Amino acid sequence: MPKIRRPSHAHSWYTGEGDALDAEIDKWKAAVTPLPGLPARAIIGPHAGYSYCGHVMAHAYAHINPANFTRVFLLGPSHHVFSRKCLLSSQTHYETPLGSMEIDQEVYTQLRASGKFDSMSQDVDEDEHSLELHTPYIVHTMRGHPFKLVPIMVGALTTAAEAAYGELLGPYLDDPANLFVVSSDFCHWGGRFSYTYYNKDQGEIWESIKWLDEMGMKIIESAEPSKFASYLETYKNTICGRHPIGVFLNMLQHSRIKHRISFTKYDQSSQCTAPSHSSVSYASAVVTVAE
């Protein structure tokens, strides 16, 4: 009997009615002019409420050719449960208002055999939003093309663990039928996030945040995990998906194929101009095979 992970954040973080949600995603994707070049092999995108970041997500998903893929790996951070490992779902399907996705148990068996993955309960799975917020976009984008899902919740990994998981997952990136989706927001700024770094040379607070995020985005585009780790150590930028991004950058080091990362959109939930303000930053990126 199927074990279903329910869309627990529907009707709150995003529209829970299928036709209306479909129309919203259609609208956001239609507003994007895809960059020229090869279609995406992987993307990075945010996971906030769609009213804040749905339009940013579209700047990643609009570059995907669904006909190229039969499997989607989804990597997201854990916001509620602490683990030094990566976690796999205990369910068989992920449900969305747009339809369900079957989890690829063959790949899960391979990953579990490594001994590096733990399982998460249904409650832990459904409490976490970083994976779920991408699932409607995945179903919408892959519609009409059969595929299976490989959701992975990435724990609070050391840099050595990020490298180990990158080495383990890197060969899956060499299979052109595999799409990778990396879930992350960028800077969480303000007292409620315990992060108020401000470089006054950049102008207003929101301009300092943008400067800081864009520095991180350029480093991610360099695809050098050690530089990204050094940036995080220096500036402490509150990029919640830093561990999934770190794993993915290490995957690129273990792929036989050379890839290129290009950021396509950046936005903030609000423009902070006073210390009492707060904001979250959102960015999308597309990963292509380097020509």
PDB file of C-alpha atoms in Angstrom:
ATOM      1  CA  MET A   1       0.000   0.000   0.000  1.00  0.00           C
ATOM      2  CA  PRO A   2       1.391   3.452  -0.895  1.00  0.00           C
ATOM      3  CA  LYS A   3       2.643   5.632   1.947  1.00  0.00           C
ATOM      4  CA  ILE A   4       1.865   9.230   1.081  1.00  0.00           C
ATOM      5  CA  ARG A   5       3.714  12.350   2.176  1.00  0.00           C
ATOM      6  CA  ARG A   6       0.912  14.906   2.264  1.00  0.00           C
ATOM      7  CA  PRO A   7       1.329  18.504   0.995  1.00  0.00           C
ATOM      8  CA  SER A   8       1.241  19.904   4.516  1.00  0.00           C
ATOM      9  CA  HIS A   9       2.134  23.476   3.502  1.00  0.00           C
ATOM     10  CA  ALA A  10      -0.562  23.799   0.817  1.00  0.00           C
ATOM     11  CA  HIS A  11      -3.262  26.415   1.516  1.00  0.00           C
ATOM     12  CA  SER A  12      -0.751  28.413   3.570  1.00  0.00           C
ATOM     13  CA  TRP A  13       2.659  28.674   1.894  1.00  0.00           C
ATOM     14  CA  TYR A  14       1.175  28.244  -1.579  1.00  0.00           C
ATOM     15  CA  THR A  15      -2.196  27.852  -3.262  1.00  0.00           C
ATOM     16  CA  GLY A  16      -3.768  24.512  -2.384  1.00  0.00           C
ATOM     17  CA  GLU A  17      -6.313  24.406  -5.219  1.00  0.00           C
ATOM     18  CA  GLY A  18      -4.820  22.653  -8.239  1.00  0.00           C
ATOM     19  CA  ASP A  19      -6.209  24.747 -11.102  1.00  0.00           C
ATOM     20  CA  ALA A  20      -5.351  28.026  -9.401  1.00  0.00           C
ATOM     21  CA  LEU A  21      -1.844  26.816  -8.534  1.00  0.00           C
ATOM     22  CA  ASP A  22      -1.361  25.638 -12.118  1.00  0.00           C
ATOM     23  CA  ALA A  23      -2.350  29.076 -13.394  1.00  0.00           C
ATOM     24  CA  GLU A  24       0.041  30.839 -11.016  1.00  0.00           C
ATOM     25  CA  ILE A  25       3.013  28.736 -12.099  1.00  0.00           C
ATOM     26  CA  ASP A  26       2.021  29.177 -15.756  1.00  0.00           C
ATOM     27  CA  LYS A  27       1.999  32.955 -15.249  1.00  0.00           C
ATOM     28  CA  TRP A  28       5.378  33.064 -13.525  1.00  0.00           C
ATOM     29  CA  LYS A  29       7.075  30.820 -16.086  1.00  0.00           C
ATOM     30  CA  ALA A  30       5.535  32.703 -19.019  1.00  0.00           C
ATOM     31  CA  ALA A  31       7.187  35.897 -17.753  1.00  0.00           C
ATOM     32  CA  VAL A  32      10.667  34.337 -18.047  1.00  0.00           C
ATOM     33  CA  THR A  33      12.779  34.551 -21.193  1.00  0.00           C
ATOM     34  CA  PRO A  34      15.127  31.545 -20.901  1.00  0.00           C
ATOM     35  CA  LEU A  35      18.794  32.296 -21.389  1.00  0.00           C
ATOM     36  CA  PRO A  36      20.313  30.952 -24.620  1.00  0.00           C
ATOM     37  CA  GLY A  37      22.374  27.795 -24.402  1.00  0.00           C
ATOM     38  CA  LEU A  38      21.933  24.228 -23.305  1.00  0.00           C
ATOM     39  CA  PRO A  39      18.962  23.378 -21.058  1.00  0.00           C
ATOM     40  CA  ALA A  40      19.466  22.850 -17.339  1.00  0.00           C
ATOM     41  CA  ARG A  41      21.034  19.728 -15.871  1.00  0.00           C
ATOM     42  CA  ALA A  42      20.442  21.112 -12.376  1.00  0.00           C
ATOM     43  CA  ILE A  43      18.899  24.169 -10.745  1.00  0.00           C
ATOM     44  CA  ILE A  44      19.087  26.089  -7.480  1.00  0.00           C
ATOM     45  CA  GLY A  45      15.900  27.737  -6.257  1.00  0.00           C
ATOM     46  CA  PRO A  46      14.259  29.158  -3.112  1.00  0.00           C
ATOM     47  CA  HIS A  47      11.652  27.584  -0.855  1.00  0.00           C
ATOM     48  CA  ALA A  48       9.654  30.396   0.760  1.00  0.00           C
ATOM     49  CA  GLY A  49       5.973  31.086   0.351  1.00  0.00           C
ATOM     50  CA  TYR A  50       5.114  31.429  -3.311  1.00  0.00           C
ATOM     51  CA  SER A  51       3.844  34.994  -2.828  1.00  0.00           C
ATOM     52  CA  TYR A  52       7.443  35.894  -1.954  1.00  0.00           C
ATOM     53  CA  CYS A  53       9.507  33.676  -4.247  1.00  0.00           C
ATOM     54  CA  GLY A  54       7.287  31.905  -6.782  1.00  0.00           C
ATOM     55  CA  HIS A  55       8.424  34.294  -9.510  1.00  0.00           C
ATOM     56  CA  VAL A  56      12.084  33.675  -8.628  1.00  0.00           C
ATOM     57  CA  MET A  57      11.647  29.898  -8.832  1.00  0.00           C
ATOM     58  CA  ALA A  58      10.301  30.312 -12.363  1.00  0.00           C
ATOM     59  CA  HIS A  59      13.667  31.698 -13.483  1.00  0.00           C
ATOM     60  CA  ALA A  60      15.166  28.280 -12.719  1.00  0.00           C
ATOM     61  CA  TYR A  61      12.370  25.944 -13.806  1.00  0.00           C
ATOM     62  CA  ALA A  62      11.824  27.715 -17.148  1.00  0.00           C
ATOM     63  CA  HIS A  63      15.216  26.369 -18.274  1.00  0.00           C
ATOM     64  CA  ILE A  64      14.295  22.692 -17.811  1.00  0.00           C
ATOM     65  CA  ASN A  65      13.442  20.494 -20.798  1.00  0.00           C
ATOM     66  CA  PRO A  66      11.332  17.762 -19.164  1.00  0.00           C
ATOM     67  CA  ALA A  67      11.813  15.392 -22.097  1.00  0.00           C
ATOM     68  CA  ASN A  68      15.452  14.989 -21.036  1.00  0.00           C
ATOM     69  CA  PHE A  69      14.779  13.485 -17.611  1.00  0.00           C
ATOM     70  CA  THR A  70      13.289  10.379 -16.010  1.00  0.00           C
ATOM     71  CA  ARG A  71      14.476  11.060 -12.453  1.00  0.00           C
ATOM     72  CA  VAL A  72      14.563  14.176 -10.263  1.00  0.00           C
ATOM     73  CA  PHE A  73      16.882  14.423  -7.257  1.00  0.00           C
ATOM     74  CA  LEU A  74      15.653  17.011  -4.746  1.00  0.00           C
ATOM     75  CA  LEU A  75      18.119  18.227  -2.085  1.00  0.00           C
ATOM     76  CA  GLY A  76      16.969  20.559   0.686  1.00  0.00           C
ATOM     77  CA  PRO A  77      18.077  21.593   4.172  1.00  0.00           C
ATOM     78  CA  SER A  78      16.536  20.583   7.476  1.00  0.00           C
ATOM     79  CA  HIS A  79      14.974  23.472   9.407  1.00  0.00           C
ATOM     80  CA  HIS A  80      13.516  21.519  12.352  1.00  0.00           C
ATOM     81  CA  VAL A  81      15.563  18.355  12.964  1.00  0.00           C
ATOM     82  CA  PHE A  82      19.282  18.233  13.693  1.00  0.00           C
ATOM     83  CA  SER A  83      21.306  15.534  11.960  1.00  0.00           C
ATOM     84  CA  ARG A  84      24.917  15.147  10.893  1.00  0.00           C
ATOM     85  CA  LYS A  85      23.780  12.917   8.028  1.00  0.00           C
ATOM     86  CA  CYS A  86      21.443  13.091   5.064  1.00  0.00           C
ATOM     87  CA  LEU A  87      17.929  11.719   5.515  1.00  0.00           C
ATOM     88  CA  LEU A  88      15.683   9.781   3.143  1.00  0.00           C
ATOM     89  CA  SER A  89      11.901   9.706   3.179  1.00  0.00           C
ATOM     90  CA  SER A  90      10.045   6.732   4.650  1.00  0.00           C
ATOM     91  CA  GLN A  91       7.162   7.337   2.259  1.00  0.00           C
ATOM     92  CA  THR A  92       6.565   5.928  -1.226  1.00  0.00           C
ATOM     93  CA  HIS A  93       4.952   8.991  -2.820  1.00  0.00           C
ATOM     94  CA  TYR A  94       4.981  12.778  -2.474  1.00  0.00           C
ATOM     95  CA  GLU A  95       1.530  14.277  -3.009  1.00  0.00           C
ATOM     96  CA  THR A  96       0.957  17.790  -4.381  1.00  0.00           C
ATOM     97  CA  PRO A  97      -2.174  19.712  -5.430  1.00  0.00           C
ATOM     98  CA  LEU A  98      -1.042  19.031  -9.013  1.00  0.00           C
ATOM     99  CA  GLY A  99      -0.580  15.271  -8.639  1.00  0.00           C
ATOM    100  CA  SER A 100       1.675  12.758  -6.924  1.00  0.00           C
ATOM    101  CA  MET A 101       5.253  11.643  -7.522  1.00  0.00           C
ATOM    102  CA  GLU A 102       6.627   8.174  -6.861  1.00  0.00           C
ATOM    103  CA  ILE A 103       9.876   7.941  -4.941  1.00  0.00           C
ATOM    104  CA  ASP A 104      12.581   5.965  -6.751  1.00  0.00           C
ATOM    105  CA  GLN A 105      13.095   3.040  -4.386  1.00  0.00           C
ATOM    106  CA  GLU A 106      15.859   1.561  -6.557  1.00  0.00           C
ATOM    107  CA  VAL A 107      18.031   4.634  -6.023  1.00  0.00           C
ATOM    108  CA  TYR A 108      17.013   4.783  -2.353  1.00  0.00           C
ATOM    109  CA  THR A 109      18.230   1.188  -1.939  1.00  0.00           C
ATOM    110  CA  GLN A 110      21.579   2.143  -3.485  1.00  0.00           C
ATOM    111  CA  LEU A 111      21.923   5.160  -1.201  1.00  0.00           C
ATOM    112  CA  ARG A 112      20.962   3.236   1.939  1.00  0.00           C
ATOM    113  CA  ALA A 113      23.543   0.579   1.077  1.00  0.00           C
ATOM    114  CA  SER A 114      26.265   3.217   1.512  1.00  0.00           C
ATOM    115  CA  GLY A 115      25.462   3.472   5.229  1.00  0.00           C
ATOM    116  CA  LYS A 116      25.576   7.262   5.010  1.00  0.00           C
ATOM    117  CA  PHE A 117      21.808   7.889   5.062  1.00  0.00           C
ATOM    118  CA  ASP A 118      19.218   7.734   7.831  1.00  0.00           C
ATOM    119  CA  SER A 119      15.446   7.620   7.383  1.00  0.00           C
ATOM    120  CA  MET A 120      13.060  10.347   8.520  1.00  0.00           C
ATOM    121  CA  SER A 121       9.612   9.758   9.924  1.00  0.00           C
ATOM    122  CA  GLN A 122       6.475  10.953   8.160  1.00  0.00           C
ATOM    123  CA  ASP A 123       6.093  13.733  10.750  1.00  0.00           C
ATOM    124  CA  VAL A 124       9.637  14.993  10.164  1.00  0.00           C
ATOM    125  CA  ASP A 125       9.099  14.757   6.410  1.00  0.00           C
ATOM    126  CA  GLU A 126       5.840  16.703   6.494  1.00  0.00           C
ATOM    127  CA  ASP A 127       7.118  19.349   8.932  1.00  0.00           C
ATOM    128  CA  GLU A 128       9.934  20.323   6.557  1.00  0.00           C
ATOM    129  CA  HIS A 129       9.104  22.854   3.841  1.00  0.00           C
ATOM    130  CA  SER A 130      12.380  23.038   1.894  1.00  0.00           C
ATOM    131  CA  LEU A 131      11.564  19.942  -0.169  1.00  0.00           C
ATOM    132  CA  GLU A 132       7.796  20.377  -0.419  1.00  0.00           C
ATOM    133  CA  LEU A 133       7.886  23.914  -1.814  1.00  0.00           C
ATOM    134  CA  HIS A 134       9.628  22.599  -4.929  1.00  0.00           C
ATOM    135  CA  THR A 135       7.263  19.697  -5.543  1.00  0.00           C
ATOM    136  CA  PRO A 136       4.439  21.611  -7.291  1.00  0.00           C
ATOM    137  CA  TYR A 137       6.964  23.203  -9.636  1.00  0.00           C
ATOM    138  CA  ILE A 138       8.496  19.791 -10.361  1.00  0.00           C
ATOM    139  CA  VAL A 139       5.119  18.215 -11.150  1.00  0.00           C
ATOM    140  CA  HIS A 140       4.134  21.197 -13.304  1.00  0.00           C
ATOM    141  CA  THR A 141       7.435  21.187 -15.198  1.00  0.00           C
ATOM    142  CA  MET A 142       7.592  17.412 -15.748  1.00  0.00           C
ATOM    143  CA  ARG A 143       3.931  17.009 -16.735  1.00  0.00           C
ATOM    144  CA  GLY A 144       3.495  14.490 -19.538  1.00  0.00           C
ATOM    145  CA  HIS A 145       6.935  12.966 -18.960  1.00  0.00           C
ATOM    146  CA  PRO A 146       7.153   9.945 -16.611  1.00  0.00           C
ATOM    147  CA  PHE A 147       9.731  10.312 -13.847  1.00  0.00           C
ATOM    148  CA  LYS A 148      10.532   9.310 -10.285  1.00  0.00           C
ATOM    149  CA  LEU A 149      11.619  11.485  -7.371  1.00  0.00           C
ATOM    150  CA  VAL A 150      14.656  11.129  -5.095  1.00  0.00           C
ATOM    151  CA  PRO A 151      14.108  13.493  -2.124  1.00  0.00           C
ATOM    152  CA  ILE A 152      17.096  13.977   0.194  1.00  0.00           C
ATOM    153  CA  MET A 153      17.033  16.109   3.339  1.00  0.00           C
ATOM    154  CA  VAL A 154      20.566  17.355   3.945  1.00  0.00           C
ATOM    155  CA  GLY A 155      21.592  17.664   7.572  1.00  0.00           C
ATOM    156  CA  ALA A 156      24.063  20.009   9.278  1.00  0.00           C
ATOM    157  CA  LEU A 157      27.096  18.514   7.582  1.00  0.00           C
ATOM    158  CA  THR A 158      30.746  19.245   8.177  1.00  0.00           C
ATOM    159  CA  THR A 159      32.752  20.281   5.131  1.00  0.00           C
ATOM    160  CA  ALA A 160      34.292  16.807   5.133  1.00  0.00           C
ATOM    161  CA  ALA A 161      30.824  15.233   5.113  1.00  0.00           C
ATOM    162  CA  GLU A 162      29.729  17.537   2.277  1.00  0.00           C
ATOM    163  CA  ALA A 163      32.720  16.282   0.310  1.00  0.00           C
ATOM    164  CA  ALA A 164      31.871  12.650   1.099  1.00  0.00           C
ATOM    165  CA  TYR A 165      28.240  13.022   0.008  1.00  0.00           C
ATOM    166  CA  GLY A 166      29.395  14.904  -3.072  1.00  0.00           C
ATOM    167  CA  GLU A 167      31.651  12.015  -4.016  1.00  0.00           C
ATOM    168  CA  LEU A 168      28.800   9.553  -3.438  1.00  0.00           C
ATOM    169  CA  LEU A 169      26.220  11.488  -5.461  1.00  0.00           C
ATOM    170  CA  GLY A 170      28.550  12.829  -8.154  1.00  0.00           C
ATOM    171  CA  PRO A 171      28.211   9.812 -10.481  1.00  0.00           C
ATOM    172  CA  TYR A 172      24.432  10.311 -10.592  1.00  0.00           C
ATOM    173  CA  LEU A 173      25.073  13.715 -12.140  1.00  0.00           C
ATOM    174  CA  ASP A 174      26.835  12.003 -15.046  1.00  0.00           C
ATOM    175  CA  ASP A 175      23.569  10.312 -16.059  1.00  0.00           C
ATOM    176  CA  PRO A 176      21.845  12.758 -18.450  1.00  0.00           C
ATOM    177  CA  ALA A 177      18.444  11.369 -17.406  1.00  0.00           C
ATOM    178  CA  ASN A 178      18.907  12.754 -13.872  1.00  0.00           C
ATOM    179  CA  LEU A 179      17.836  16.297 -12.971  1.00  0.00           C
ATOM    180  CA  PHE A 180      19.066  17.837  -9.707  1.00  0.00           C
ATOM    181  CA  VAL A 181      17.084  20.459  -7.801  1.00  0.00           C
ATOM    182  CA  VAL A 182      18.887  22.210  -4.924  1.00  0.00           C
ATOM    183  CA  SER A 183      16.631  24.084  -2.499  1.00  0.00           C
ATOM    184  CA  SER A 184      17.953  27.180  -0.727  1.00  0.00           C
ATOM    185  CA  ASP A 185      17.038  30.704   0.273  1.00  0.00           C
ATOM    186  CA  PHE A 186      19.811  33.263   0.685  1.00  0.00           C
ATOM    187  CA  CYS A 187      20.424  35.889   3.387  1.00  0.00           C
ATOM    188  CA  HIS A 188      18.002  35.979   6.334  1.00  0.00           C
ATOM    189  CA  TRP A 189      18.640  39.457   7.742  1.00  0.00           C
ATOM    190  CA  GLY A 190      17.349  41.069  10.927  1.00  0.00           C
ATOM    191  CA  GLY A 191      17.126  40.640  14.661  1.00  0.00           C
ATOM    192  CA  ARG A 192      14.657  37.777  14.399  1.00  0.00           C
ATOM    193  CA  PHE A 193      17.281  35.845  12.434  1.00  0.00           C
ATOM    194  CA  SER A 194      20.143  36.904  14.764  1.00  0.00           C
ATOM    195  CA  TYR A 195      22.018  38.243  11.741  1.00  0.00           C
ATOM    196  CA  THR A 196      22.553  41.974  11.169  1.00  0.00           C
ATOM    197  CA  TYR A 197      25.826  42.226   9.226  1.00  0.00           C
ATOM    198  CA  TYR A 198      25.927  45.637   7.528  1.00  0.00           C
ATOM    199  CA  ASN A 199      28.655  46.987   5.247  1.00  0.00           C
ATOM    200  CA  LYS A 200      27.812  50.701   5.229  1.00  0.00           C
ATOM    201  CA  ASP A 201      30.111  51.266   2.250  1.00  0.00           C
ATOM    202  CA  GLN A 202      27.442  49.591   0.112  1.00  0.00           C
ATOM    203  CA  GLY A 203      24.710  52.123   0.954  1.00  0.00           C
ATOM    204  CA  GLU A 204      21.383  51.125   2.511  1.00  0.00           C
ATOM    205  CA  ILE A 205      21.048  47.891   4.487  1.00  0.00           C
ATOM    206  CA  TRP A 206      19.280  46.151   1.611  1.00  0.00           C
ATOM    207  CA  GLU A 207      22.124  47.121  -0.730  1.00  0.00           C
ATOM    208  CA  SER A 208      24.645  45.622   1.697  1.00  0.00           C
ATOM    209  CA  ILE A 209      22.578  42.423   1.789  1.00  0.00           C
ATOM    210  CA  LYS A 210      22.510  42.317  -2.010  1.00  0.00           C
ATOM    211  CA  TRP A 211      26.263  42.884  -2.157  1.00  0.00           C
ATOM    212  CA  LEU A 212      26.829  40.061   0.324  1.00  0.00           C
ATOM    213  CA  ASP A 213      24.505  37.663  -1.500  1.00  0.00           C
ATOM    214  CA  GLU A 214      25.981  38.486  -4.900  1.00  0.00           C
ATOM    215  CA  MET A 215      29.454  37.784  -3.543  1.00  0.00           C
ATOM    216  CA  GLY A 216      28.222  34.352  -2.477  1.00  0.00           C
ATOM    217  CA  MET A 217      26.502  33.781  -5.812  1.00  0.00           C
ATOM    218  CA  LYS A 218      29.732  34.552  -7.704  1.00  0.00           C
ATOM    219  CA  ILE A 219      31.604  32.100  -5.493  1.00  0.00           C
ATOM    220  CA  ILE A 220      28.955  29.430  -6.107  1.00  0.00           C
ATOM    221  CA  GLU A 221      29.317  30.086  -9.845  1.00  0.00           C
ATOM    222  CA  SER A 222      33.044  29.331  -9.468  1.00  0.00           C
ATOM    223  CA  ALA A 223      31.980  25.807  -8.388  1.00  0.00           C
ATOM    224  CA  GLU A 224      34.757  25.637  -5.788  1.00  0.00           C
ATOM    225  CA  PRO A 225      33.429  24.219  -2.520  1.00  0.00           C
ATOM    226  CA  SER A 226      36.413  25.394  -0.463  1.00  0.00           C
ATOM    227  CA  LYS A 227      35.841  29.015  -1.523  1.00  0.00           C
ATOM    228  CA  PHE A 228      32.161  28.757  -0.609  1.00  0.00           C
ATOM    229  CA  ALA A 229      33.036  27.304   2.807  1.00  0.00           C
ATOM    230  CA  SER A 230      35.554  30.110   3.367  1.00  0.00           C
ATOM    231  CA  TYR A 231      32.959  32.747   2.406  1.00  0.00           C
ATOM    232  CA  LEU A 232      30.462  31.311   4.890  1.00  0.00           C
ATOM    233  CA  GLU A 233      33.112  31.192   7.604  1.00  0.00           C
ATOM    234  CA  THR A 234      34.085  34.827   6.968  1.00  0.00           C
ATOM    235  CA  TYR A 235      30.674  36.469   6.599  1.00  0.00           C
ATOM    236  CA  LYS A 236      28.358  33.959   8.355  1.00  0.00           C
ATOM    237  CA  ASN A 237      25.737  34.654   5.670  1.00  0.00           C
ATOM    238  CA  THR A 238      22.527  32.915   6.718  1.00  0.00           C
ATOM    239  CA  ILE A 239      22.068  30.879   3.533  1.00  0.00           C
ATOM    240  CA  CYS A 240      19.805  28.132   4.874  1.00  0.00           C
ATOM    241  CA  GLY A 241      20.640  25.721   2.042  1.00  0.00           C
ATOM    242  CA  ARG A 242      24.387  26.074   2.462  1.00  0.00           C
ATOM    243  CA  HIS A 243      24.793  22.343   3.098  1.00  0.00           C
ATOM    244  CA  PRO A 244      22.805  21.167   0.033  1.00  0.00           C
ATOM    245  CA  ILE A 245      24.741  23.728  -2.026  1.00  0.00           C
ATOM    246  CA  GLY A 246      27.995  22.489  -0.499  1.00  0.00           C
ATOM    247  CA  VAL A 247      27.125  18.892  -1.365  1.00  0.00           C
ATOM    248  CA  PHE A 248      26.230  19.902  -4.922  1.00  0.00           C
ATOM    249  CA  LEU A 249      29.474  21.857  -5.426  1.00  0.00           C
ATOM    250  CA  ASN A 250      31.364  18.761  -4.298  1.00  0.00           C
ATOM    251  CA  MET A 251      29.309  16.637  -6.704  1.00  0.00           C
ATOM    252  CA  LEU A 252      30.602  18.801  -9.534  1.00  0.00           C
ATOM    253  CA  GLN A 253      34.151  17.963  -8.442  1.00  0.00           C
ATOM    254  CA  HIS A 254      33.388  14.254  -8.886  1.00  0.00           C
ATOM    255  CA  SER A 255      31.530  14.458 -12.179  1.00  0.00           C
ATOM    256  CA  ARG A 256      33.241  13.458 -15.413  1.00  0.00           C
ATOM    257  CA  ILE A 257      31.362  16.300 -17.126  1.00  0.00           C
ATOM    258  CA  LYS A 258      32.292  19.973 -16.815  1.00  0.00           C
ATOM    259  CA  HIS A 259      29.344  22.123 -15.772  1.00  0.00           C
ATOM    260  CA  ARG A 260      28.641  25.832 -15.588  1.00  0.00           C
ATOM    261  CA  ILE A 261      26.502  27.546 -12.913  1.00  0.00           C
ATOM    262  CA  SER A 262      24.672  30.744 -13.875  1.00  0.00           C
ATOM    263  CA  PHE A 263      22.431  32.743 -11.549  1.00  0.00           C
ATOM    264  CA  THR A 264      19.340  33.982 -13.351  1.00  0.00           C
ATOM    265  CA  LYS A 265      17.298  35.962 -10.789  1.00  0.00           C
ATOM    266  CA  TYR A 266      17.659  37.648  -7.401  1.00  0.00           C
ATOM    267  CA  ASP A 267      15.098  39.333  -5.158  1.00  0.00           C
ATOM    268  CA  GLN A 268      14.416  40.218  -1.533  1.00  0.00           C
ATOM    269  CA  SER A 269      11.203  39.908   0.459  1.00  0.00           C
ATOM    270  CA  SER A 270      11.579  43.582   1.403  1.00  0.00           C
ATOM    271  CA  GLN A 271      14.216  46.315   1.248  1.00  0.00           C
ATOM    272  CA  CYS A 272      15.637  46.891   4.722  1.00  0.00           C
ATOM    273  CA  THR A 273      16.536  50.487   5.572  1.00  0.00           C
ATOM    274  CA  ALA A 274      16.518  50.324   9.383  1.00  0.00           C
ATOM    275  CA  PRO A 275      17.973  47.927  11.981  1.00  0.00           C
ATOM    276  CA  SER A 276      14.447  46.979  13.074  1.00  0.00           C
ATOM    277  CA  HIS A 277      13.608  45.678   9.596  1.00  0.00           C
ATOM    278  CA  SER A 278      14.050  42.120   8.337  1.00  0.00           C
ATOM    279  CA  SER A 279      14.165  40.365   4.990  1.00  0.00           C
ATOM    280  CA  VAL A 280      14.906  37.078   3.253  1.00  0.00           C
ATOM    281  CA  SER A 281      16.736  36.892  -0.063  1.00  0.00           C
ATOM    282  CA  TYR A 282      15.849  34.570  -2.932  1.00  0.00           C
ATOM    283  CA  ALA A 283      17.946  33.505  -5.920  1.00  0.00           C
ATOM    284  CA  SER A 284      17.654  31.073  -8.796  1.00  0.00           C
ATOM    285  CA  ALA A 285      20.455  29.436 -10.753  1.00  0.00           C
ATOM    286  CA  VAL A 286      20.739  27.127 -13.727  1.00  0.00           C
ATOM    287  CA  VAL A 287      23.471  24.500 -14.123  1.00  0.00           C
ATOM    288  CA  THR A 288      24.316  23.509 -17.682  1.00  0.00           C
ATOM    289  CA  VAL A 289      26.941  21.383 -19.391  1.00  0.00           C
ATOM    290  CA  ALA A 290      29.873  23.671 -20.196  1.00  0.00           C
ATOM    291  CA  GLU A 291      30.472  24.079 -23.902  1.00  0.00           C
TER     292      GLU A 291
END
